[in-house]
Amino acid sequence: MPGPYRPKPTFRPGGRRPDPRQQKKDENELNINEEITAPQVRLVGDNIPEQGVYPISKALAMADELELDLVEISAKADPPVCKILDYQKYLYQQKKKAKEMKSNAAKVVIKEIRFGPNTDEHDFQFKKKHASEFLQEGSKVKATIFFRGRSIMFKDQGEKQLLRFAVELEEFGRAENMPALEGKRMSIIIAPNKKK
């Protein structure tokens, strides 16, 4: 007769279960509550009657009373600087802030400037001035020449014009590509120079 069913252990027999306190922390995570080892801490923030240096036991008791966490926001200070706050809410706000900064950094604006293959000098300089302003704002510039009807015969002239445009804007940006012809339009993209 088979014996009673015993589930297999999820850890190695004779081995130790991993201690959750020893698991690697995310580099953005801060020490909270009992993880703070300093004998005294400097309390700052809105949730305390008076800012100042407190023994760790008193700081923990104050956080406990408010049903919040004692969070070490500057471990390298002497004594470490702590705040009493809702740590989960704090983490959520930090992640949200980081996400917003990332999405703002990812938005690259491309401004388009259009030419004809036989644009005169005055018009060329006018368009160049606008392009330099866009590049200084941090936007990319896409310079495009449209060939209408039989003007496609002037594609070499169009290419020279776009290359000249890129060269004259070198102070503000650099060309990402050579002029490329797609159908009846030829374009070049100029990216702003990185600010030093």
Tab-separated table of C-alpha atoms in Angstrom:
chain	number	residue	atom	x	y	z
A	1	MET	CA	0.000	0.000	0.000
A	2	PRO	CA	1.546	3.343	-1.032
A	3	GLY	CA	2.428	5.790	1.735
A	4	PRO	CA	0.841	9.226	2.152
A	5	TYR	CA	1.537	11.786	-0.587
A	6	ARG	CA	4.363	14.139	0.284
A	7	PRO	CA	4.949	17.227	-1.918
A	8	LYS	CA	8.516	17.626	-3.129
A	9	PRO	CA	10.444	20.279	-1.211
A	10	THR	CA	11.025	23.418	-3.251
A	11	PHE	CA	14.470	23.885	-1.718
A	12	ARG	CA	17.451	21.559	-1.627
A	13	PRO	CA	17.298	19.176	1.379
A	14	GLY	CA	19.921	20.270	3.869
A	15	GLY	CA	20.134	23.646	2.092
A	16	ARG	CA	18.866	26.906	3.559
A	17	ARG	CA	15.899	28.874	2.312
A	18	PRO	CA	16.997	32.205	0.811
A	19	ASP	CA	16.711	34.996	3.339
A	20	PRO	CA	14.549	37.716	1.727
A	21	ARG	CA	16.649	40.354	3.516
A	22	GLN	CA	19.757	39.098	1.703
A	23	GLN	CA	18.205	39.234	-1.762
A	24	LYS	CA	19.811	41.874	-3.941
A	25	LYS	CA	18.060	45.220	-3.662
A	26	ASP	CA	17.223	47.394	-6.601
A	27	GLU	CA	19.797	50.200	-6.701
A	28	ASN	CA	16.985	52.754	-6.400
A	29	GLU	CA	15.572	51.150	-3.264
A	30	LEU	CA	16.353	52.817	0.029
A	31	ASN	CA	16.801	51.375	3.502
A	32	ILE	CA	13.546	51.495	5.462
A	33	ASN	CA	12.528	50.869	9.062
A	34	GLU	CA	14.630	48.081	10.681
A	35	GLU	CA	17.076	48.082	7.733
A	36	ILE	CA	18.460	51.409	8.995
A	37	THR	CA	21.455	50.546	11.175
A	38	ALA	CA	22.616	54.000	12.366
A	39	PRO	CA	22.128	54.630	16.137
A	40	GLN	CA	20.624	58.061	15.399
A	41	VAL	CA	19.130	59.785	12.371
A	42	ARG	CA	18.289	63.314	11.239
A	43	LEU	CA	14.544	63.566	10.602
A	44	VAL	CA	13.249	65.991	7.955
A	45	GLY	CA	9.901	66.421	6.220
A	46	ASP	CA	6.323	67.393	7.006
A	47	ASN	CA	5.175	64.458	9.152
A	48	ILE	CA	7.197	65.326	12.261
A	49	PRO	CA	6.636	67.910	15.017
A	50	GLU	CA	10.244	69.155	14.866
A	51	GLN	CA	13.132	68.487	12.482
A	52	GLY	CA	16.336	67.363	14.161
A	53	VAL	CA	18.463	64.418	15.290
A	54	TYR	CA	16.606	61.541	16.994
A	55	PRO	CA	17.669	58.131	18.357
A	56	ILE	CA	16.682	55.420	15.842
A	57	SER	CA	14.245	53.850	18.345
A	58	LYS	CA	12.376	57.177	18.774
A	59	ALA	CA	12.298	57.764	14.963
A	60	LEU	CA	10.902	54.248	14.375
A	61	ALA	CA	8.279	54.771	17.107
A	62	MET	CA	7.189	58.064	15.479
A	63	ALA	CA	6.848	56.373	12.068
A	64	ASP	CA	4.927	53.481	13.660
A	65	GLU	CA	2.556	55.909	15.388
A	66	LEU	CA	1.724	57.505	12.024
A	67	GLU	CA	1.459	54.046	10.373
A	68	LEU	CA	4.140	55.119	7.889
A	69	ASP	CA	7.710	54.051	7.102
A	70	LEU	CA	10.999	55.513	8.254
A	71	VAL	CA	12.956	55.952	4.997
A	72	GLU	CA	16.699	56.668	4.799
A	73	ILE	CA	16.976	59.233	1.988
A	74	SER	CA	20.660	60.079	2.453
A	75	ALA	CA	22.695	57.215	3.913
A	76	LYS	CA	26.079	58.944	3.450
A	77	ALA	CA	25.193	61.931	5.671
A	78	ASP	CA	26.287	61.900	9.322
A	79	PRO	CA	23.863	61.121	10.862
A	80	PRO	CA	21.845	59.643	7.955
A	81	VAL	CA	18.898	61.767	6.822
A	82	CYS	CA	15.476	60.106	7.071
A	83	LYS	CA	11.876	60.977	6.260
A	84	ILE	CA	8.647	59.490	7.569
A	85	LEU	CA	6.455	58.639	4.577
A	86	ASP	CA	4.459	55.951	2.771
A	87	TYR	CA	7.304	54.060	1.082
A	88	GLN	CA	5.159	52.221	-1.512
A	89	LYS	CA	3.588	55.515	-2.587
A	90	TYR	CA	7.068	57.097	-2.718
A	91	LEU	CA	8.385	54.263	-4.950
A	92	TYR	CA	5.356	54.580	-7.241
A	93	GLN	CA	5.911	58.351	-7.618
A	94	GLN	CA	9.652	57.862	-8.323
A	95	LYS	CA	8.897	55.271	-11.039
A	96	LYS	CA	6.238	57.542	-12.542
A	97	LYS	CA	8.701	60.476	-12.572
A	98	ALA	CA	11.422	58.333	-14.204
A	99	LYS	CA	8.934	57.128	-16.841
A	100	GLU	CA	7.882	60.716	-17.648
A	101	MET	CA	11.513	61.835	-17.977
A	102	LYS	CA	12.211	58.885	-20.291
A	103	SER	CA	9.203	59.608	-22.510
A	104	ASN	CA	10.154	63.307	-22.705
A	105	ALA	CA	13.712	62.381	-23.697
A	106	ALA	CA	12.414	60.021	-26.396
A	107	LYS	CA	10.334	62.702	-28.141
A	108	VAL	CA	12.428	64.028	-31.018
A	109	VAL	CA	10.788	66.790	-33.002
A	110	ILE	CA	11.477	66.894	-36.748
A	111	LYS	CA	10.780	70.195	-38.491
A	112	GLU	CA	10.504	70.099	-42.272
A	113	ILE	CA	11.813	72.797	-44.581
A	114	ARG	CA	10.779	72.604	-48.227
A	115	PHE	CA	12.548	73.881	-51.324
A	116	GLY	CA	12.090	73.854	-55.032
A	117	PRO	CA	15.109	72.813	-57.161
A	118	ASN	CA	15.563	76.403	-58.356
A	119	THR	CA	15.199	78.228	-55.012
A	120	ASP	CA	16.779	81.698	-55.226
A	121	GLU	CA	19.529	82.892	-52.859
A	122	HIS	CA	17.252	85.102	-50.730
A	123	ASP	CA	14.805	82.243	-50.134
A	124	PHE	CA	17.688	79.828	-49.418
A	125	GLN	CA	19.105	82.167	-46.714
A	126	PHE	CA	15.632	82.673	-45.226
A	127	LYS	CA	15.108	78.907	-44.941
A	128	LYS	CA	18.633	78.418	-43.561
A	129	LYS	CA	17.905	80.974	-40.799
A	130	HIS	CA	14.762	79.057	-39.773
A	131	ALA	CA	16.637	75.752	-39.819
A	132	SER	CA	19.392	77.143	-37.557
A	133	GLU	CA	16.708	78.272	-35.052
A	134	PHE	CA	15.091	74.810	-35.071
A	135	LEU	CA	18.462	73.107	-34.516
A	136	GLN	CA	19.289	75.447	-31.616
A	137	GLU	CA	15.928	74.499	-30.020
A	138	GLY	CA	17.029	70.840	-30.177
A	139	SER	CA	14.780	69.794	-33.085
A	140	LYS	CA	15.967	67.834	-36.107
A	141	VAL	CA	15.536	69.447	-39.512
A	142	LYS	CA	14.386	67.558	-42.590
A	143	ALA	CA	15.213	69.596	-45.698
A	144	THR	CA	13.183	68.424	-48.684
A	145	ILE	CA	13.238	69.415	-52.349
A	146	PHE	CA	10.111	68.650	-54.380
A	147	PHE	CA	10.514	68.022	-58.099
A	148	ARG	CA	7.304	68.928	-59.894
A	149	GLY	CA	6.728	67.701	-63.427
A	150	ARG	CA	9.873	67.914	-65.566
A	151	SER	CA	11.935	69.584	-62.818
A	152	ILE	CA	13.168	66.051	-61.927
A	153	MET	CA	15.806	66.758	-64.612
A	154	PHE	CA	17.405	69.094	-62.048
A	155	LYS	CA	17.942	66.368	-59.431
A	156	ASP	CA	21.750	66.915	-59.464
A	157	GLN	CA	21.155	70.597	-58.783
A	158	GLY	CA	18.768	69.645	-55.956
A	159	GLU	CA	21.367	67.353	-54.398
A	160	LYS	CA	24.007	70.111	-54.501
A	161	GLN	CA	21.555	72.521	-52.873
A	162	LEU	CA	20.807	70.110	-50.008
A	163	LEU	CA	24.529	69.418	-49.437
A	164	ARG	CA	25.245	73.152	-49.373
A	165	PHE	CA	22.364	73.597	-46.896
A	166	ALA	CA	23.878	70.943	-44.581
A	167	VAL	CA	27.403	72.393	-44.863
A	168	GLU	CA	26.219	75.927	-44.063
A	169	LEU	CA	24.421	74.632	-40.957
A	170	GLU	CA	27.436	72.701	-39.590
A	171	GLU	CA	27.760	75.178	-36.711
A	172	PHE	CA	24.334	74.042	-35.420
A	173	GLY	CA	23.922	70.462	-36.658
A	174	ARG	CA	25.282	67.583	-38.685
A	175	ALA	CA	23.746	65.664	-41.578
A	176	GLU	CA	22.548	62.173	-40.622
A	177	ASN	CA	22.383	60.964	-44.215
A	178	MET	CA	23.270	61.842	-47.772
A	179	PRO	CA	20.473	63.378	-49.885
A	180	ALA	CA	18.169	60.530	-50.898
A	181	LEU	CA	15.635	60.606	-53.738
A	182	GLU	CA	12.242	59.046	-52.961
A	183	GLY	CA	9.795	59.394	-55.817
A	184	LYS	CA	9.575	63.125	-56.593
A	185	ARG	CA	11.242	64.328	-53.402
A	186	MET	CA	14.827	64.412	-52.202
A	187	SER	CA	15.619	64.968	-48.553
A	188	ILE	CA	18.379	65.171	-45.982
A	189	ILE	CA	18.030	65.073	-42.174
A	190	ILE	CA	20.187	67.329	-39.994
A	191	ALA	CA	20.455	66.543	-36.281
A	192	PRO	CA	21.340	69.236	-33.731
A	193	ASN	CA	24.858	69.257	-32.328
A	194	LYS	CA	25.043	67.916	-28.769
A	195	LYS	CA	25.299	70.717	-26.232
A	196	LYS	CA	28.612	70.718	-24.425
